[in-house]
PDB file of C-alpha atoms in Angstrom:
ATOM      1  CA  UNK A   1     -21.210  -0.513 159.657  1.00 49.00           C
ATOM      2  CA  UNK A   2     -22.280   0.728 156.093  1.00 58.00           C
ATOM      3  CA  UNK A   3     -18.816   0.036 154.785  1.00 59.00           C
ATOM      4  CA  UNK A   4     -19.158  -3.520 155.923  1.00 63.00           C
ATOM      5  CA  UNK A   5     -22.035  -3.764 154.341  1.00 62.00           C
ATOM      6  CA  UNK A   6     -21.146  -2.410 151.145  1.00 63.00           C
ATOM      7  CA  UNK A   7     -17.438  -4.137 150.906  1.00 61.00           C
ATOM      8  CA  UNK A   8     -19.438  -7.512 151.888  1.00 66.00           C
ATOM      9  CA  UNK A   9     -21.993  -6.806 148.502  1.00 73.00           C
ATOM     10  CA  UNK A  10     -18.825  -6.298 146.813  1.00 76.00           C
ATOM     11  CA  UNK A  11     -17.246  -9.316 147.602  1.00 77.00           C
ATOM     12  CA  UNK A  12     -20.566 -10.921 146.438  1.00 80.00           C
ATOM     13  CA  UNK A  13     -20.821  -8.872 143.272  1.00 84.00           C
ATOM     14  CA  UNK A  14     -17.215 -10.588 142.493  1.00 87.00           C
ATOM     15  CA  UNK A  15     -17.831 -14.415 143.127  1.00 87.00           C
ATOM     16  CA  UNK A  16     -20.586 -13.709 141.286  1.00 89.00           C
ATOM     17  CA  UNK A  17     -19.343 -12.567 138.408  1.00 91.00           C
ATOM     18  CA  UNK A  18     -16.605 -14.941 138.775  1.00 91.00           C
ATOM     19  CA  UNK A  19     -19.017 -17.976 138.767  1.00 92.00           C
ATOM     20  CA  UNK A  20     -20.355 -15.973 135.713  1.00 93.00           C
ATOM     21  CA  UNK A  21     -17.320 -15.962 133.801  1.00 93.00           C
ATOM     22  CA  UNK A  22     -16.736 -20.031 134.759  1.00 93.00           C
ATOM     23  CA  UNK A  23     -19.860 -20.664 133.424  1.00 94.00           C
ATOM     24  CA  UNK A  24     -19.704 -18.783 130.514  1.00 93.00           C
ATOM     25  CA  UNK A  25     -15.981 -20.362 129.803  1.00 94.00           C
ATOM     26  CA  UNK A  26     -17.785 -24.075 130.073  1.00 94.00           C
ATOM     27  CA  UNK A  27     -20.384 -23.546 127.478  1.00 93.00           C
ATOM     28  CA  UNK A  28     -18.144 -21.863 124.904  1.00 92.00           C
ATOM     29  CA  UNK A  29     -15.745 -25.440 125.788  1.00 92.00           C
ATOM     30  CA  UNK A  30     -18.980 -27.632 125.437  1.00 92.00           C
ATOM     31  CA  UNK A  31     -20.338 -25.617 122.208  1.00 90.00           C
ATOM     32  CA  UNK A  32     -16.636 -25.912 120.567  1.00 89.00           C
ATOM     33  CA  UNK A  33     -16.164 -29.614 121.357  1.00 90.00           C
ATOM     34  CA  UNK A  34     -19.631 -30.638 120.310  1.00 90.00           C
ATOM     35  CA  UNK A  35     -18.779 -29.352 116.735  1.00 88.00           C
ATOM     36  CA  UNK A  36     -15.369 -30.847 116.888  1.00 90.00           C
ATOM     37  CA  UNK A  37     -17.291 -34.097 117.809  1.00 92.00           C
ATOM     38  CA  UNK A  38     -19.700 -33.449 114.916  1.00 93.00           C
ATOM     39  CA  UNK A  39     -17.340 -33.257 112.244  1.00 93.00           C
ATOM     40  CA  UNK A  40     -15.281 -36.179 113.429  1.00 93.00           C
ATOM     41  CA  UNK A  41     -19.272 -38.270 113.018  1.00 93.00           C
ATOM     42  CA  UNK A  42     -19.129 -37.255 109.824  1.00 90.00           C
ATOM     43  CA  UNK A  43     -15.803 -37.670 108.851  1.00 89.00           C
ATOM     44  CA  UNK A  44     -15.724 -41.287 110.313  1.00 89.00           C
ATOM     45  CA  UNK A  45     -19.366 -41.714 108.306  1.00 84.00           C
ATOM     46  CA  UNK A  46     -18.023 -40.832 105.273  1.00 82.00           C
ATOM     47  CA  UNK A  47     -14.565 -42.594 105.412  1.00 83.00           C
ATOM     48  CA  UNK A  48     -16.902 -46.208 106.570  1.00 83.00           C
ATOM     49  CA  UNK A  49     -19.308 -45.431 103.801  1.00 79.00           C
ATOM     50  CA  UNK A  50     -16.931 -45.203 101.266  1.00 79.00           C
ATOM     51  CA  UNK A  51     -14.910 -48.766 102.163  1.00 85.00           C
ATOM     52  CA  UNK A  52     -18.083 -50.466 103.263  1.00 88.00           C
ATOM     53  CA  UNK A  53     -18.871 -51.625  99.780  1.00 88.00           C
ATOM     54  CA  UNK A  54     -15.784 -52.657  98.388  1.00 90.00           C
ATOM     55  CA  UNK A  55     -14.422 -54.034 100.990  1.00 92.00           C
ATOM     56  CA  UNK A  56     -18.025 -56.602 101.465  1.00 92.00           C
ATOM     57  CA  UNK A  57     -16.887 -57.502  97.942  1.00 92.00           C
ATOM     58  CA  UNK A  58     -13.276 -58.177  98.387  1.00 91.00           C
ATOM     59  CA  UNK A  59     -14.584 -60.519 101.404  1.00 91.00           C
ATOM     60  CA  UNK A  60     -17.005 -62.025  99.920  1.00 91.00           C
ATOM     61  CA  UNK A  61     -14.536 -62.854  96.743  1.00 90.00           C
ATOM     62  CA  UNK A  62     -11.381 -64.070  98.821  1.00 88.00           C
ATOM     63  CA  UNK A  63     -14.271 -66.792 100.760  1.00 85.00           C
ATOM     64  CA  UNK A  64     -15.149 -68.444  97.395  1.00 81.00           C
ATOM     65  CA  UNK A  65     -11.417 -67.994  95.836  1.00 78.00           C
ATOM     66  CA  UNK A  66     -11.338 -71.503  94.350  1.00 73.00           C
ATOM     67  CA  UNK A  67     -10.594 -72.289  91.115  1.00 68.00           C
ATOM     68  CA  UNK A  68     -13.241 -71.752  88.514  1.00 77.00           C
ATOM     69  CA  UNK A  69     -16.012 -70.890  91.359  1.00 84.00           C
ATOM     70  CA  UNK A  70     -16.048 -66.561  90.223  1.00 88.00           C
ATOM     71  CA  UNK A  71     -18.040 -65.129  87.139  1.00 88.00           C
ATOM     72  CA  UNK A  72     -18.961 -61.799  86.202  1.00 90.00           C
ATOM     73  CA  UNK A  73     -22.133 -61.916  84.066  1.00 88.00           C
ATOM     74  CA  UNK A  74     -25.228 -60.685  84.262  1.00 87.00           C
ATOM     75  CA  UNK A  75     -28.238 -61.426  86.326  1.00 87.00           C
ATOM     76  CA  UNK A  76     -29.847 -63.310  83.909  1.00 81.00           C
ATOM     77  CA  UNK A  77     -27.070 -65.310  82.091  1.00 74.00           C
ATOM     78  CA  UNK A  78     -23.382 -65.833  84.018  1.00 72.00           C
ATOM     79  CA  UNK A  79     -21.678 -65.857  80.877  1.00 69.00           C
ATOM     80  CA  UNK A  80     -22.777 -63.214  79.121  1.00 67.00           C
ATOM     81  CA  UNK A  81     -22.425 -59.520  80.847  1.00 63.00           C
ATOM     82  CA  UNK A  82     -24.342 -58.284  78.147  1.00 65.00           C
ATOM     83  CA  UNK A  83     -27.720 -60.192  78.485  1.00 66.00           C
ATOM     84  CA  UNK A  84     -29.293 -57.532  80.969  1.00 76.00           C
ATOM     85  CA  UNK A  85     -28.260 -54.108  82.039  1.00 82.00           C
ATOM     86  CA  UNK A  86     -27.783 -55.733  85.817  1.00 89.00           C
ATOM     87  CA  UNK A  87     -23.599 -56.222  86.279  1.00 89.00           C
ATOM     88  CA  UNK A  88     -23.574 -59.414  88.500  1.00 91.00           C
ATOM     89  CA  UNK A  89     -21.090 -61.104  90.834  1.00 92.00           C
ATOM     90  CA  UNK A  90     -21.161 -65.065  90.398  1.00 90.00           C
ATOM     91  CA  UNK A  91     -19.550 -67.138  93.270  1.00 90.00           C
ATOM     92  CA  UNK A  92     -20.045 -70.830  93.136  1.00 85.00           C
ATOM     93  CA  UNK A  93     -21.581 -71.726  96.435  1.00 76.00           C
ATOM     94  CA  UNK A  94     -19.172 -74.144  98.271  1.00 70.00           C
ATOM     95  CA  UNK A  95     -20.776 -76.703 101.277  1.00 67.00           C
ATOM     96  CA  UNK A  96     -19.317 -78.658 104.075  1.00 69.00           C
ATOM     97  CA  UNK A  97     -18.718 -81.098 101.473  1.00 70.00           C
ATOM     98  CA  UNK A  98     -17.485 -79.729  99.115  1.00 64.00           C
ATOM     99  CA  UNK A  99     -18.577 -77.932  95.634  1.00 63.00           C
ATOM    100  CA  UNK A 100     -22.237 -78.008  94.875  1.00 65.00           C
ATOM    101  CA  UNK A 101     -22.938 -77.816  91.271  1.00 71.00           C
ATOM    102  CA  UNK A 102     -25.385 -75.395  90.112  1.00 75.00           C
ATOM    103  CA  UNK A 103     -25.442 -73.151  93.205  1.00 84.00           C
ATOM    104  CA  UNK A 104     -24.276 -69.539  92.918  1.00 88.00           C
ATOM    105  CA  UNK A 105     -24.350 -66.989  94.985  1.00 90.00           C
ATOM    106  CA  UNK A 106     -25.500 -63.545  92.603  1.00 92.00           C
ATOM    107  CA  UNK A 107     -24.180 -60.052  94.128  1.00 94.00           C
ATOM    108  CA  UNK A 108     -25.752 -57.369  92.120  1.00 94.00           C
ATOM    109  CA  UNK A 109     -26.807 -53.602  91.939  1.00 94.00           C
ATOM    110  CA  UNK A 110     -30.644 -53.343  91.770  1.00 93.00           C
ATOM    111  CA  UNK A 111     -33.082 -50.369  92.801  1.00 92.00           C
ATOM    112  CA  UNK A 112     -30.830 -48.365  94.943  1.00 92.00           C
ATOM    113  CA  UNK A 113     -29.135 -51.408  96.966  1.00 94.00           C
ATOM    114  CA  UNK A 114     -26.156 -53.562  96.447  1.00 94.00           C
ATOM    115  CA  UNK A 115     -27.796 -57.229  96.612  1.00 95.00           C
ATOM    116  CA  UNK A 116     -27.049 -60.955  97.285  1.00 95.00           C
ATOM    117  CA  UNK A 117     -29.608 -64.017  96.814  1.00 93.00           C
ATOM    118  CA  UNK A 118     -28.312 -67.837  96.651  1.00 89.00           C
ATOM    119  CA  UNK A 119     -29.782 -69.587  94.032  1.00 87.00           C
ATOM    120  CA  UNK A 120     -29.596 -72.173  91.310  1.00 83.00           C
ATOM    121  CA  UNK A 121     -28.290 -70.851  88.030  1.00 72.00           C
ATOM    122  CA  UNK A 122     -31.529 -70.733  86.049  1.00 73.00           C
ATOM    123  CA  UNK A 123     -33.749 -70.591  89.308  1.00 74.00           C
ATOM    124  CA  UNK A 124     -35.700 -68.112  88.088  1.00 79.00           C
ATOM    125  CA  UNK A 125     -35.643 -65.786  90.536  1.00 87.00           C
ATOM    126  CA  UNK A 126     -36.134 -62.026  89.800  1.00 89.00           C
ATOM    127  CA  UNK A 127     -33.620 -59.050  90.608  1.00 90.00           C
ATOM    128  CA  UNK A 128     -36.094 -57.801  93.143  1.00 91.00           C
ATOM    129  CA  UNK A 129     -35.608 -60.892  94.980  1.00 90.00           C
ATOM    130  CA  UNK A 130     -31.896 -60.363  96.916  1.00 91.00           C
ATOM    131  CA  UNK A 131     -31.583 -59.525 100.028  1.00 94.00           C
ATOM    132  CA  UNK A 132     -30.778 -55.627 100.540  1.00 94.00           C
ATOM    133  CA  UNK A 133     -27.040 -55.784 101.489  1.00 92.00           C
ATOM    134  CA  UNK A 134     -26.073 -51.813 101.150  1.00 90.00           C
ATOM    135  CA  UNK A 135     -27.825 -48.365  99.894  1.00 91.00           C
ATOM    136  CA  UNK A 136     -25.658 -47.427  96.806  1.00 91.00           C
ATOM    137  CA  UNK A 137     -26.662 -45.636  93.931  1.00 93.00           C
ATOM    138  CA  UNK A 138     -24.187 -48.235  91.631  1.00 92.00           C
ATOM    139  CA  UNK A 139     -21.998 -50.880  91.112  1.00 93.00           C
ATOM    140  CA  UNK A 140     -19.762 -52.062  88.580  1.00 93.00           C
ATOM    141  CA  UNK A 141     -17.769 -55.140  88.265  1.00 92.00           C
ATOM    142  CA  UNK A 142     -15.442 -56.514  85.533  1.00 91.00           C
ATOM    143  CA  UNK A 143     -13.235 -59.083  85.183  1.00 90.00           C
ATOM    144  CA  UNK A 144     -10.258 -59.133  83.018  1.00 90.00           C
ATOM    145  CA  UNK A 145      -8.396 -62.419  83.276  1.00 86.00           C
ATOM    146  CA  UNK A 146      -7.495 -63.158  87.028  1.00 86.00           C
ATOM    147  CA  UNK A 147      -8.363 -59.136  87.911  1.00 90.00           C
ATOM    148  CA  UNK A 148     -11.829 -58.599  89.279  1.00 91.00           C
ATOM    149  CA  UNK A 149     -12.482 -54.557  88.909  1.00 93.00           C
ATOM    150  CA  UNK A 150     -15.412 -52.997  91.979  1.00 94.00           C
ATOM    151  CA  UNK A 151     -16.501 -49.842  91.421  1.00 94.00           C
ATOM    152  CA  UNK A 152     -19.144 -48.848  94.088  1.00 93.00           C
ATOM    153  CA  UNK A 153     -21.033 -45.314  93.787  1.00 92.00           C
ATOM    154  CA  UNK A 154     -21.995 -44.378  97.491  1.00 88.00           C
ATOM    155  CA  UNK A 155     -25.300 -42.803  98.805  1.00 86.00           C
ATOM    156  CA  UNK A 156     -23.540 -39.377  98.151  1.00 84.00           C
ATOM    157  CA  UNK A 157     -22.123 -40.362  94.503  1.00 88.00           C
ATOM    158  CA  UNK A 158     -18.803 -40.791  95.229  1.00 88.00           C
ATOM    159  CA  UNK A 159     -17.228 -43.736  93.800  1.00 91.00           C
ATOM    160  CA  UNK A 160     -15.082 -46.407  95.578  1.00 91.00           C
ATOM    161  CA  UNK A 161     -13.093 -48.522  93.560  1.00 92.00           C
ATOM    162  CA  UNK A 162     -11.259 -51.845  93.966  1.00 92.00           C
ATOM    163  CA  UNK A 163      -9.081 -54.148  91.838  1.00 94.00           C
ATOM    164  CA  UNK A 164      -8.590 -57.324  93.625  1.00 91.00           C
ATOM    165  CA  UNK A 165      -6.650 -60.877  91.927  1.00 88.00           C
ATOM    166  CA  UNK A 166      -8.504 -64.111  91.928  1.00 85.00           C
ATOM    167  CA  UNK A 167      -5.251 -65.931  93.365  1.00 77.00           C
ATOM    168  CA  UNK A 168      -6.720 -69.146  93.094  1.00 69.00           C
ATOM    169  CA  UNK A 169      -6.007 -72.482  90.856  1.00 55.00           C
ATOM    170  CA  UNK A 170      -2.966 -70.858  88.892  1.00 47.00           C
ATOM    171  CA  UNK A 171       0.833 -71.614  89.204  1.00 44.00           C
ATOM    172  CA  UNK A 172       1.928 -68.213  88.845  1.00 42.00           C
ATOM    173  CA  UNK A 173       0.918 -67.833  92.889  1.00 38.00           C
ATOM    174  CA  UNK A 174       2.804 -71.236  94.080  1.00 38.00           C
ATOM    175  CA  UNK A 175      -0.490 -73.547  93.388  1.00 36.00           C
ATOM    176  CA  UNK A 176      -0.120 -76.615  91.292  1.00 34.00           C
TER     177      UNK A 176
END
């Protein structure tokens, strides 16, 4: 009777320690895999961070790719980049019905955000005004003939760049 007794404790003892050993197997899986997920979050944040920028540029340049409708100048004054410290993006702003004179849209770098108001040319607005478009801590933009140069300095001061043509109102690209 006592070695029934004992051999049945055993037999306990080892599921037990089996279940034990499962367990234990399952949280070393879960811890591993949680940090795996982790650095995955991360890496997708900082891959998205880095493109996010540029790439709002680049689509907000090939929508108003018509001829004559992009300037790089400053906030202040679209013709002359040198008027004010602020590097602006000018895209003429484009209705239903066609071209509306006067009308820009301004894409700038002001006070830790990439920006965007639509305004008249001399409407008087003030940097401060644009809507908050992206956390950056820069942005430059240049324009050398038909090449519009981005240069975006993320949240974590890396910089994303982009070179992208205005392809519009020139017969070097098949338009007459």
């Amino acid at each position: 009777m006592r070695k029934e007794t004992t051999a049945h404790h055993m037999d306990g003892v080892y599921v037990l320690l089996l279940f034990a050993v499962f367990a234990g197997c399952i949280l070393l899986v879960l811890l591993f895999g949680a940090s795996a997920y982790e650095k995955l979050v991360e890496r997708d944040q900082a891959a998205y961070d880095s493109r996010t920028g540029v790439q709002y540029l680049a689509a907000k340049v090939r929508h108003s790719d018509s001829a004559d409708h992009i300037f790089v100048g400053s906030f202040s004054d679209r013709t002359d980049a040198d008027a004010d410290e602020i590097d602006t993006l000018y895209l003429q702003f484009v209705g239903e019905e066609g071209e509306v004179p006067g009308y820009y849209t301004k894409i700038y770098y002001y006070d830790g955000y990439i920006r965007e108001v639509l305004c008249e040319e001399n409407g008087g607005l003030a940097p401060e005004d644009g809507n908050e478009i992206l956390a950056s801590q820069g942005l430059r933009i240049e324009r050398d003939g038909d090449l519009l140069s981005f240069a975006v300095t993320n949240e974590d001061g890396r910089e994303s760049t982009l070179n992208i043509a205005v392809r519009s109102g020139g017969e070097e690209y098949g338009q007459k």
